[in-house]
Amino acid sequence: MEIVLIVAAADNGVIGAGGAIPWRLKSDMQRFKAMTVGKPVVMGRKTFVSLRKPLPGRTNIVVTRDANFSAAGAVVTSSLADARAVATGDALRRFATEIAVIGGAEIYNQWFATADRLEVTEVHARPEGDTYFPAIDAAIWQEVARTRNPAGPDDSADFSYVTYIRRRSH
């Protein structure tokens, strides 16, 4: 089962500010949906709350330390291991080959060591923020695709879609 971290990160590494995304990229939201529909999506509690409702067409798996947290339309787990077990079972039932990890920062950090692929939208801006994506180490990650896009009518910045795969040691 492939673990795919999907993130939009600004040129300065920012992925969030005050519980929100500090840019608007409608083009990227369409890509995000296409990459995640029909798959389990793993996220932290704060990310789930920021969405305001479960993402349709996907099994929403929320990881939280808050034992009292419940979320209609989502599976709530208390550990990475539990989230991975639920996501793997869901992916197998759906005949999906991937588990999508969609944030936030703490969840990305927890899954980074076991991820197989990174799907990064590089937002060509440098917004203020309080949440960051980890640095991508070229010794570990190989860039295999890059497409630069100008800002569309509903986008606040130019952006690039970049795919990285984990380098395998021989």
PDB file of C-alpha atoms in Angstrom:
ATOM      1  CA  MET A   1       0.000   0.000   0.000  1.00  0.00           C
ATOM      2  CA  GLU A   2       1.554   3.277  -1.083  1.00  0.00           C
ATOM      3  CA  ILE A   3       1.591   6.139   1.441  1.00  0.00           C
ATOM      4  CA  VAL A   4       1.233   9.487  -0.349  1.00  0.00           C
ATOM      5  CA  LEU A   5       1.615  12.809   1.440  1.00  0.00           C
ATOM      6  CA  ILE A   6      -0.390  15.481  -0.389  1.00  0.00           C
ATOM      7  CA  VAL A   7       0.443  19.063   0.523  1.00  0.00           C
ATOM      8  CA  ALA A   8       0.388  22.619  -0.739  1.00  0.00           C
ATOM      9  CA  ALA A   9       3.364  24.521   0.656  1.00  0.00           C
ATOM     10  CA  ALA A  10       4.559  28.046  -0.006  1.00  0.00           C
ATOM     11  CA  ASP A  11       8.103  28.772  -1.147  1.00  0.00           C
ATOM     12  CA  ASN A  12       8.989  29.502   2.498  1.00  0.00           C
ATOM     13  CA  GLY A  13       7.543  26.172   3.720  1.00  0.00           C
ATOM     14  CA  VAL A  14       4.339  27.665   5.145  1.00  0.00           C
ATOM     15  CA  ILE A  15       1.283  25.394   4.936  1.00  0.00           C
ATOM     16  CA  GLY A  16      -1.010  27.223   7.328  1.00  0.00           C
ATOM     17  CA  ALA A  17      -1.702  30.393   9.265  1.00  0.00           C
ATOM     18  CA  GLY A  18      -4.132  30.599  12.170  1.00  0.00           C
ATOM     19  CA  GLY A  19      -5.842  27.330  11.247  1.00  0.00           C
ATOM     20  CA  ALA A  20      -6.391  28.326   7.616  1.00  0.00           C
ATOM     21  CA  ILE A  21      -4.584  28.118   4.287  1.00  0.00           C
ATOM     22  CA  PRO A  22      -3.027  31.534   3.519  1.00  0.00           C
ATOM     23  CA  TRP A  23      -3.760  31.476  -0.222  1.00  0.00           C
ATOM     24  CA  ARG A  24      -6.501  30.521  -2.637  1.00  0.00           C
ATOM     25  CA  LEU A  25      -5.830  27.993  -5.388  1.00  0.00           C
ATOM     26  CA  LYS A  26      -9.058  26.715  -6.908  1.00  0.00           C
ATOM     27  CA  SER A  27      -7.016  24.863  -9.551  1.00  0.00           C
ATOM     28  CA  ASP A  28      -5.219  22.925  -6.819  1.00  0.00           C
ATOM     29  CA  MET A  29      -8.459  22.029  -5.031  1.00  0.00           C
ATOM     30  CA  GLN A  30      -9.655  20.301  -8.207  1.00  0.00           C
ATOM     31  CA  ARG A  31      -6.396  18.341  -8.420  1.00  0.00           C
ATOM     32  CA  PHE A  32      -6.592  17.460  -4.720  1.00  0.00           C
ATOM     33  CA  LYS A  33     -10.077  16.057  -5.184  1.00  0.00           C
ATOM     34  CA  ALA A  34      -9.025  14.015  -8.222  1.00  0.00           C
ATOM     35  CA  MET A  35      -6.054  12.584  -6.284  1.00  0.00           C
ATOM     36  CA  THR A  36      -8.050  11.621  -3.171  1.00  0.00           C
ATOM     37  CA  VAL A  37     -11.572  10.563  -4.181  1.00  0.00           C
ATOM     38  CA  GLY A  38     -12.130   6.855  -3.605  1.00  0.00           C
ATOM     39  CA  LYS A  39      -9.226   6.587  -1.174  1.00  0.00           C
ATOM     40  CA  PRO A  40      -8.790   6.788   2.571  1.00  0.00           C
ATOM     41  CA  VAL A  41      -7.550  10.223   3.686  1.00  0.00           C
ATOM     42  CA  VAL A  42      -5.695  10.595   6.973  1.00  0.00           C
ATOM     43  CA  MET A  43      -5.594  13.938   8.743  1.00  0.00           C
ATOM     44  CA  GLY A  44      -5.201  15.490  12.148  1.00  0.00           C
ATOM     45  CA  ARG A  45      -8.056  16.888  14.215  1.00  0.00           C
ATOM     46  CA  LYS A  46      -7.245  20.525  13.437  1.00  0.00           C
ATOM     47  CA  THR A  47      -7.221  19.816   9.696  1.00  0.00           C
ATOM     48  CA  PHE A  48     -10.549  18.001   9.955  1.00  0.00           C
ATOM     49  CA  VAL A  49     -12.092  20.871  11.948  1.00  0.00           C
ATOM     50  CA  SER A  50     -10.787  23.399   9.384  1.00  0.00           C
ATOM     51  CA  LEU A  51     -12.631  21.511   6.611  1.00  0.00           C
ATOM     52  CA  ARG A  52     -15.939  22.004   8.506  1.00  0.00           C
ATOM     53  CA  LYS A  53     -17.321  18.720   7.086  1.00  0.00           C
ATOM     54  CA  PRO A  54     -16.001  15.343   5.941  1.00  0.00           C
ATOM     55  CA  LEU A  55     -14.582  15.170   2.431  1.00  0.00           C
ATOM     56  CA  PRO A  56     -17.176  13.328   0.288  1.00  0.00           C
ATOM     57  CA  GLY A  57     -16.256  10.152  -1.595  1.00  0.00           C
ATOM     58  CA  ARG A  58     -13.374   9.378   0.756  1.00  0.00           C
ATOM     59  CA  THR A  59     -13.046   7.645   4.112  1.00  0.00           C
ATOM     60  CA  ASN A  60     -11.997  10.458   6.443  1.00  0.00           C
ATOM     61  CA  ILE A  61      -9.652   9.187   9.175  1.00  0.00           C
ATOM     62  CA  VAL A  62      -8.874  11.653  11.945  1.00  0.00           C
ATOM     63  CA  VAL A  63      -5.931  11.186  14.311  1.00  0.00           C
ATOM     64  CA  THR A  64      -6.199  12.972  17.657  1.00  0.00           C
ATOM     65  CA  ARG A  65      -4.957  12.710  21.229  1.00  0.00           C
ATOM     66  CA  ASP A  66      -8.339  14.066  22.408  1.00  0.00           C
ATOM     67  CA  ALA A  67     -10.133  10.956  23.706  1.00  0.00           C
ATOM     68  CA  ASN A  68     -13.450  12.860  23.737  1.00  0.00           C
ATOM     69  CA  PHE A  69     -13.270  14.027  20.124  1.00  0.00           C
ATOM     70  CA  SER A  70     -15.921  12.627  17.798  1.00  0.00           C
ATOM     71  CA  ALA A  71     -16.679  13.563  14.236  1.00  0.00           C
ATOM     72  CA  ALA A  72     -19.782  12.660  12.269  1.00  0.00           C
ATOM     73  CA  GLY A  73     -18.767  11.119   8.962  1.00  0.00           C
ATOM     74  CA  ALA A  74     -15.213  10.294  10.040  1.00  0.00           C
ATOM     75  CA  VAL A  75     -13.333   7.492  11.754  1.00  0.00           C
ATOM     76  CA  VAL A  76     -11.502   8.870  14.794  1.00  0.00           C
ATOM     77  CA  THR A  77      -8.280   7.174  15.921  1.00  0.00           C
ATOM     78  CA  SER A  78      -5.757   7.960  18.629  1.00  0.00           C
ATOM     79  CA  SER A  79      -2.518   6.793  16.999  1.00  0.00           C
ATOM     80  CA  LEU A  80      -0.644   6.585  13.723  1.00  0.00           C
ATOM     81  CA  ALA A  81      -0.734   2.770  13.947  1.00  0.00           C
ATOM     82  CA  ASP A  82      -4.525   2.716  14.349  1.00  0.00           C
ATOM     83  CA  ALA A  83      -4.972   5.228  11.523  1.00  0.00           C
ATOM     84  CA  ARG A  84      -2.741   3.166   9.255  1.00  0.00           C
ATOM     85  CA  ALA A  85      -4.642  -0.042  10.068  1.00  0.00           C
ATOM     86  CA  VAL A  86      -8.024   1.601   9.359  1.00  0.00           C
ATOM     87  CA  ALA A  87      -6.699   3.233   6.171  1.00  0.00           C
ATOM     88  CA  THR A  88      -5.146  -0.006   4.907  1.00  0.00           C
ATOM     89  CA  GLY A  89      -8.366  -1.951   5.497  1.00  0.00           C
ATOM     90  CA  ASP A  90     -10.413   0.752   3.812  1.00  0.00           C
ATOM     91  CA  ALA A  91      -8.059   0.913   0.819  1.00  0.00           C
ATOM     92  CA  LEU A  92      -8.225  -2.861   0.386  1.00  0.00           C
ATOM     93  CA  ARG A  93     -12.043  -2.793   0.477  1.00  0.00           C
ATOM     94  CA  ARG A  94     -12.080   0.003  -2.108  1.00  0.00           C
ATOM     95  CA  PHE A  95      -9.381  -1.634  -4.290  1.00  0.00           C
ATOM     96  CA  ALA A  96      -7.357   1.561  -3.798  1.00  0.00           C
ATOM     97  CA  THR A  97      -3.580   1.340  -3.997  1.00  0.00           C
ATOM     98  CA  GLU A  98      -2.851   4.457  -1.945  1.00  0.00           C
ATOM     99  CA  ILE A  99      -3.444   6.035   1.434  1.00  0.00           C
ATOM    100  CA  ALA A 100      -3.532   9.828   1.176  1.00  0.00           C
ATOM    101  CA  VAL A 101      -2.116  11.766   4.134  1.00  0.00           C
ATOM    102  CA  ILE A 102      -3.423  15.334   3.946  1.00  0.00           C
ATOM    103  CA  GLY A 103      -2.104  17.132   7.025  1.00  0.00           C
ATOM    104  CA  GLY A 104      -1.515  19.062   9.097  1.00  0.00           C
ATOM    105  CA  ALA A 105       2.085  19.556  10.114  1.00  0.00           C
ATOM    106  CA  GLU A 106       2.161  17.090  13.012  1.00  0.00           C
ATOM    107  CA  ILE A 107       0.530  14.353  10.903  1.00  0.00           C
ATOM    108  CA  TYR A 108       2.959  14.996   8.026  1.00  0.00           C
ATOM    109  CA  ASN A 109       5.868  14.746  10.469  1.00  0.00           C
ATOM    110  CA  GLN A 110       4.555  11.437  11.843  1.00  0.00           C
ATOM    111  CA  TRP A 111       4.081   9.877   8.390  1.00  0.00           C
ATOM    112  CA  PHE A 112       7.139  11.384   6.662  1.00  0.00           C
ATOM    113  CA  ALA A 113       9.462   8.470   7.508  1.00  0.00           C
ATOM    114  CA  THR A 114       7.090   5.865   6.031  1.00  0.00           C
ATOM    115  CA  ALA A 115       5.817   7.826   3.015  1.00  0.00           C
ATOM    116  CA  ASP A 116       6.516   6.455  -0.454  1.00  0.00           C
ATOM    117  CA  ARG A 117       5.586   9.543  -2.464  1.00  0.00           C
ATOM    118  CA  LEU A 118       5.081  13.264  -1.981  1.00  0.00           C
ATOM    119  CA  GLU A 119       2.611  15.198  -4.126  1.00  0.00           C
ATOM    120  CA  VAL A 120       3.546  18.803  -3.481  1.00  0.00           C
ATOM    121  CA  THR A 121       1.879  21.908  -4.803  1.00  0.00           C
ATOM    122  CA  GLU A 122       4.595  24.550  -4.517  1.00  0.00           C
ATOM    123  CA  VAL A 123       2.800  27.858  -4.023  1.00  0.00           C
ATOM    124  CA  HIS A 124       5.041  30.585  -5.400  1.00  0.00           C
ATOM    125  CA  ALA A 125       4.419  33.043  -2.580  1.00  0.00           C
ATOM    126  CA  ARG A 126       5.912  33.745   0.845  1.00  0.00           C
ATOM    127  CA  PRO A 127       2.955  34.266   3.199  1.00  0.00           C
ATOM    128  CA  GLU A 128       3.176  34.702   6.938  1.00  0.00           C
ATOM    129  CA  GLY A 129       2.271  31.498   8.719  1.00  0.00           C
ATOM    130  CA  ASP A 130       2.569  29.374  11.833  1.00  0.00           C
ATOM    131  CA  THR A 131       2.536  25.874  10.332  1.00  0.00           C
ATOM    132  CA  TYR A 132       5.264  24.429   8.105  1.00  0.00           C
ATOM    133  CA  PHE A 133       5.949  21.360   5.955  1.00  0.00           C
ATOM    134  CA  PRO A 134       9.227  19.539   6.699  1.00  0.00           C
ATOM    135  CA  ALA A 135      12.167  20.192   4.391  1.00  0.00           C
ATOM    136  CA  ILE A 136      12.419  17.740   1.494  1.00  0.00           C
ATOM    137  CA  ASP A 137      15.882  16.145   1.583  1.00  0.00           C
ATOM    138  CA  ALA A 138      17.191  15.432  -1.937  1.00  0.00           C
ATOM    139  CA  ALA A 139      19.251  12.537  -0.538  1.00  0.00           C
ATOM    140  CA  ILE A 140      15.988  10.803   0.435  1.00  0.00           C
ATOM    141  CA  TRP A 141      13.524  12.143  -2.148  1.00  0.00           C
ATOM    142  CA  GLN A 142      13.901  12.152  -5.932  1.00  0.00           C
ATOM    143  CA  GLU A 143      11.904  14.666  -7.932  1.00  0.00           C
ATOM    144  CA  VAL A 144      10.275  12.785 -10.817  1.00  0.00           C
ATOM    145  CA  ALA A 145       7.795  15.317 -12.206  1.00  0.00           C
ATOM    146  CA  ARG A 146       7.304  19.097 -12.181  1.00  0.00           C
ATOM    147  CA  THR A 147       4.695  21.232 -13.930  1.00  0.00           C
ATOM    148  CA  ARG A 148       4.685  25.005 -13.465  1.00  0.00           C
ATOM    149  CA  ASN A 149       1.294  26.725 -13.671  1.00  0.00           C
ATOM    150  CA  PRO A 150       0.393  30.399 -13.870  1.00  0.00           C
ATOM    151  CA  ALA A 151      -2.261  31.619 -11.468  1.00  0.00           C
ATOM    152  CA  GLY A 152      -5.726  31.107 -12.918  1.00  0.00           C
ATOM    153  CA  PRO A 153      -8.665  33.481 -12.382  1.00  0.00           C
ATOM    154  CA  ASP A 154      -9.453  31.944  -8.962  1.00  0.00           C
ATOM    155  CA  ASP A 155      -5.838  31.534  -7.816  1.00  0.00           C
ATOM    156  CA  SER A 156      -3.866  33.956  -5.660  1.00  0.00           C
ATOM    157  CA  ALA A 157      -0.384  32.826  -6.822  1.00  0.00           C
ATOM    158  CA  ASP A 158       1.512  30.908  -9.487  1.00  0.00           C
ATOM    159  CA  PHE A 159       2.186  27.314  -8.462  1.00  0.00           C
ATOM    160  CA  SER A 160       3.984  24.129  -9.469  1.00  0.00           C
ATOM    161  CA  TYR A 161       2.890  20.516  -9.115  1.00  0.00           C
ATOM    162  CA  VAL A 162       5.890  18.446  -8.020  1.00  0.00           C
ATOM    163  CA  THR A 163       6.066  14.693  -7.454  1.00  0.00           C
ATOM    164  CA  TYR A 164       8.803  13.103  -5.357  1.00  0.00           C
ATOM    165  CA  ILE A 165       9.428   9.418  -4.772  1.00  0.00           C
ATOM    166  CA  ARG A 166      11.488   7.957  -1.961  1.00  0.00           C
ATOM    167  CA  ARG A 167      14.935   6.889  -3.088  1.00  0.00           C
ATOM    168  CA  ARG A 168      15.493   3.204  -2.390  1.00  0.00           C
ATOM    169  CA  SER A 169      18.826   2.093  -0.925  1.00  0.00           C
ATOM    170  CA  HIS A 170      20.502  -0.772  -2.772  1.00  0.00           C
TER     171      HIS A 170
END
